Amino acid sequence: MAGAEIEALIRHLAKLPGLGPRSARRIALALLKKRETMLDPLVRTLMAAAETVKICTACGNFDSQDPCFICADARRDGSLICVVEGVSDLWAMERTAAFKGRYHVTGGLLSPIDGIGPEDLKIDRLLSRVKNAAVKEVVLALSATVDGQTTAHYIADRLKDAGVAISGLAHGVPVGGELDYLDDGTISAALKARRPM
Ligand SMILES: [Zn+2]
C-alpha cells in the first residue's frame, strides 16, 4: 500500500511504548502531511538527543551532561540518596519537587524468576557511593511489588554496616503500584512519612 520508507516509518513508530500499528499509521501520516512543522523538527530533535544524551556515571540518570544536572547541583543535599528502579521513577520524584537530595538508579529489580540477580543491577556502585561520599541517609523508593520489596531488603542488608540510616517510602502506595503512576501529592506524602527499615 505504501513505499518501503513509509512502511519502515510505520514499523518503527509501532514499536514505541503505547503505540500500535493503527496509531503508528496515523502518526506517520500526520508527520508526512506537516513536514515543516512536525517531521523536520522531530528529526532534528531526535538526532540531537541521540548525539548528546548519555547516562550519568554517578547516578544513572539521563542527561546531556555527565555528571547530570542533579549530581552537579551543589544546592542538592549529597548526604541523602534516593534509590529508584528507573529514570521514570526519578522523574516522578522530581515532578513533586519534594526531594532535595540526589538519586541512584538501580536499572531494575531483583527477580529470581526472570534470572535478574544483584550483578545485573547497579547496587555495587551504590555501595561505593555510600562509602566514598558523606552519605547519611538512603531512601529506598522502590515499588511495592514483591520484586521491589525483595530488592529493598537486599539493599538494606548490604548497607547495614555502612553507618547510614535506611528508610523506605511510607506506602499509601497501592500494591504493585509504580511511582510513575502515582500523583505528586501521594509521592510527597510517602516521602515525608518515610519510615526506617
Ligand atoms: Zn547523576
Short mmCIF file of C-alpha atoms and ligand atoms in Angstrom, two decimals:
data_model
loop_
_atom_site.label_atom_id
_atom_site.label_comp_id
_atom_site.label_asym_id
_atom_site.label_seq_id
_atom_site.Cartn_x
_atom_site.Cartn_y
_atom_site.Cartn_z
CA MET A 1 0.00 0.00 0.00
CA ALA A 2 2.91 2.38 0.60
CA GLY A 3 6.54 2.71 -0.30
CA ALA A 4 9.30 0.95 1.65
CA GLU A 5 10.32 4.12 3.53
CA ILE A 6 6.78 4.79 4.70
CA GLU A 7 6.35 1.16 5.75
CA ALA A 8 9.61 1.36 7.69
CA LEU A 9 8.49 4.59 9.38
CA ILE A 10 5.22 2.96 10.46
CA ARG A 11 7.03 -0.16 11.65
CA HIS A 12 9.45 1.83 13.84
CA LEU A 13 6.70 4.04 15.26
CA ALA A 14 4.62 0.95 16.11
CA LYS A 15 7.47 -0.32 18.32
CA LEU A 16 7.22 2.71 20.62
CA PRO A 17 5.63 2.15 24.04
CA GLY A 18 1.89 2.75 24.00
CA LEU A 19 1.62 2.73 20.21
CA GLY A 20 0.26 0.01 17.96
CA PRO A 21 0.08 -0.26 14.15
CA ARG A 22 -3.06 1.87 13.97
CA SER A 23 -1.69 4.84 15.91
CA ALA A 24 1.65 4.41 14.12
CA ARG A 25 -0.10 4.86 10.75
CA ARG A 26 -1.91 7.97 11.99
CA ILE A 27 1.32 9.48 13.31
CA ALA A 28 3.24 8.67 10.12
CA LEU A 29 0.56 10.39 8.03
CA ALA A 30 0.48 13.44 10.32
CA LEU A 31 4.28 13.74 10.12
CA LEU A 32 4.33 13.43 6.33
CA LYS A 33 1.49 15.92 5.88
CA LYS A 34 3.13 18.53 8.11
CA ARG A 35 6.70 18.18 7.03
CA GLU A 36 7.95 21.61 8.08
CA THR A 37 6.13 21.95 11.38
CA MET A 38 6.25 18.31 12.56
CA LEU A 39 8.57 15.98 10.67
CA ASP A 40 11.66 18.20 10.29
CA PRO A 41 11.72 19.48 13.91
CA LEU A 42 11.22 15.92 15.17
CA VAL A 43 14.12 14.65 13.05
CA ARG A 44 16.39 17.40 14.38
CA THR A 45 15.29 16.76 17.98
CA LEU A 46 15.84 13.01 17.68
CA MET A 47 19.31 13.50 16.20
CA ALA A 48 20.28 15.98 18.93
CA ALA A 49 19.01 13.62 21.64
CA ALA A 50 20.84 10.65 20.12
CA GLU A 51 24.08 12.63 19.95
CA THR A 52 24.03 14.36 23.32
CA VAL A 53 22.02 12.36 25.87
CA LYS A 54 24.05 9.99 27.99
CA ILE A 55 23.76 8.10 31.25
CA CYS A 56 25.16 9.87 34.34
CA THR A 57 28.06 7.75 35.59
CA ALA A 58 27.29 8.77 39.18
CA CYS A 59 23.55 8.13 39.49
CA GLY A 60 22.26 6.53 36.26
CA ASN A 61 20.01 9.44 35.25
CA PHE A 62 19.74 10.56 31.61
CA ASP A 63 21.12 13.97 30.76
CA SER A 64 23.15 15.77 28.11
CA GLN A 65 25.87 16.30 30.70
CA ASP A 66 27.78 13.82 32.87
CA PRO A 67 27.52 14.19 35.85
CA CYS A 68 23.86 15.02 35.32
CA PHE A 69 22.33 18.34 36.40
CA ILE A 70 21.16 16.83 39.70
CA CYS A 71 24.57 15.35 40.63
CA ALA A 72 26.26 18.59 39.54
CA ASP A 73 23.92 20.85 41.54
CA ALA A 74 25.73 21.94 44.70
CA ARG A 75 22.41 23.02 46.27
CA ARG A 76 21.21 19.39 46.32
CA ASP A 77 21.83 17.53 49.58
CA GLY A 78 24.56 14.98 48.84
CA SER A 79 24.07 13.30 52.23
CA LEU A 80 20.66 12.00 51.13
CA ILE A 81 20.34 9.43 48.33
CA CYS A 82 17.01 8.19 46.99
CA VAL A 83 17.20 4.77 45.32
CA VAL A 84 14.79 4.26 42.40
CA GLU A 85 14.33 1.46 39.90
CA GLY A 86 14.36 3.53 36.72
CA VAL A 87 14.66 7.03 35.31
CA SER A 88 10.84 7.27 35.01
CA ASP A 89 10.67 6.94 38.82
CA LEU A 90 13.38 9.58 39.21
CA TRP A 91 11.32 11.91 37.01
CA ALA A 92 8.22 11.13 39.07
CA MET A 93 10.07 12.09 42.28
CA GLU A 94 11.42 15.26 40.64
CA ARG A 95 7.93 16.30 39.50
CA THR A 96 6.86 16.52 43.14
CA ALA A 97 9.78 18.88 43.94
CA ALA A 98 9.61 17.35 47.45
CA PHE A 99 13.03 15.69 47.36
CA LYS A 100 16.19 17.79 47.63
CA GLY A 101 18.81 15.04 47.76
CA ARG A 102 20.41 13.01 44.98
CA TYR A 103 19.40 9.75 43.30
CA HIS A 104 20.67 6.32 42.47
CA VAL A 105 19.02 4.38 39.63
CA THR A 106 19.35 0.59 40.05
CA GLY A 107 18.34 -0.15 36.47
CA GLY A 108 15.82 -2.82 37.51
CA LEU A 109 14.66 -5.02 40.36
CA LEU A 110 15.89 -8.37 41.64
CA SER A 111 13.77 -11.09 40.12
CA PRO A 112 14.80 -14.72 40.60
CA ILE A 113 12.05 -15.84 38.18
CA ASP A 114 13.43 -13.66 35.40
CA GLY A 115 17.02 -14.52 36.32
CA ILE A 116 17.88 -10.96 37.41
CA GLY A 117 20.45 -11.04 40.22
CA PRO A 118 22.39 -8.36 42.12
CA GLU A 119 25.17 -8.36 39.49
CA ASP A 120 22.64 -7.17 36.89
CA LEU A 121 21.79 -4.04 38.90
CA LYS A 122 23.90 -1.03 39.87
CA ILE A 123 23.98 -1.95 43.55
CA ASP A 124 27.77 -2.21 43.99
CA ARG A 125 28.05 1.31 42.63
CA LEU A 126 25.54 2.47 45.26
CA LEU A 127 27.65 0.86 47.99
CA SER A 128 30.81 2.59 46.83
CA ARG A 129 28.96 5.92 46.60
CA VAL A 130 27.74 5.49 50.17
CA LYS A 131 31.24 4.61 51.36
CA ASN A 132 33.08 7.34 49.49
CA ALA A 133 30.73 10.26 49.96
CA ALA A 134 29.39 11.72 53.20
CA VAL A 135 26.03 9.96 52.85
CA LYS A 136 23.81 9.97 55.95
CA GLU A 137 20.55 8.51 54.69
CA VAL A 138 19.45 6.20 51.87
CA VAL A 139 15.74 6.30 50.97
CA LEU A 140 14.59 3.15 49.17
CA ALA A 141 11.81 4.37 46.85
CA LEU A 142 11.18 1.04 45.15
CA SER A 143 7.77 -0.21 44.09
CA ALA A 144 5.51 -2.08 46.50
CA THR A 145 5.69 -5.23 44.36
CA VAL A 146 7.30 -8.48 45.58
CA ASP A 147 10.37 -7.77 43.42
CA GLY A 148 10.53 -4.16 44.66
CA GLN A 149 10.44 -5.19 48.29
CA THR A 150 12.91 -8.08 47.75
CA THR A 151 15.30 -5.57 46.20
CA ALA A 152 14.74 -3.05 49.04
CA HIS A 153 15.55 -5.68 51.67
CA TYR A 154 18.61 -6.86 49.77
CA ILE A 155 19.98 -3.30 49.53
CA ALA A 156 19.15 -2.59 53.19
CA ASP A 157 21.05 -5.76 54.15
CA ARG A 158 24.10 -4.81 52.06
CA LEU A 159 24.09 -1.33 53.66
CA LYS A 160 23.59 -2.43 57.24
CA ASP A 161 27.25 -1.95 58.22
CA ALA A 162 27.74 1.22 56.20
CA GLY A 163 26.73 3.53 59.05
CA VAL A 164 23.83 5.18 57.21
CA ALA A 165 20.15 5.47 58.07
CA ILE A 166 17.97 3.44 55.71
CA SER A 167 14.34 4.32 55.12
CA GLY A 168 11.54 3.24 52.83
CA LEU A 169 8.65 5.22 51.37
CA ALA A 170 5.56 5.07 53.54
CA HIS A 171 3.29 3.18 51.27
CA GLY A 172 -0.04 4.76 50.86
CA VAL A 173 1.11 3.34 47.57
CA PRO A 174 -1.15 0.68 46.01
CA VAL A 175 0.39 -2.80 45.91
CA GLY A 176 2.09 -3.30 42.58
CA GLY A 177 2.00 0.45 42.06
CA GLU A 178 4.92 2.09 40.38
CA LEU A 179 5.94 5.61 41.27
CA ASP A 180 5.35 6.90 37.78
CA TYR A 181 1.63 6.14 38.05
CA LEU A 182 1.16 7.98 41.32
CA ASP A 183 0.07 11.56 41.65
CA ASP A 184 2.58 14.05 43.01
CA GLY A 185 0.77 14.51 46.34
CA THR A 186 0.87 10.77 47.10
CA ILE A 187 4.60 10.61 46.39
CA SER A 188 5.33 13.71 48.51
CA ALA A 189 3.30 12.29 51.41
CA ALA A 190 5.01 8.88 51.13
CA LEU A 191 8.39 10.62 51.15
CA LYS A 192 7.57 12.84 54.14
CA ALA A 193 6.27 9.89 56.15
CA ARG A 194 9.18 7.62 55.21
CA ARG A 195 9.98 5.05 57.88
CA PRO A 196 13.24 3.44 58.96
CA MET A 197 13.89 -0.05 57.58
ZN ZN B 1 23.55 11.99 38.17
#
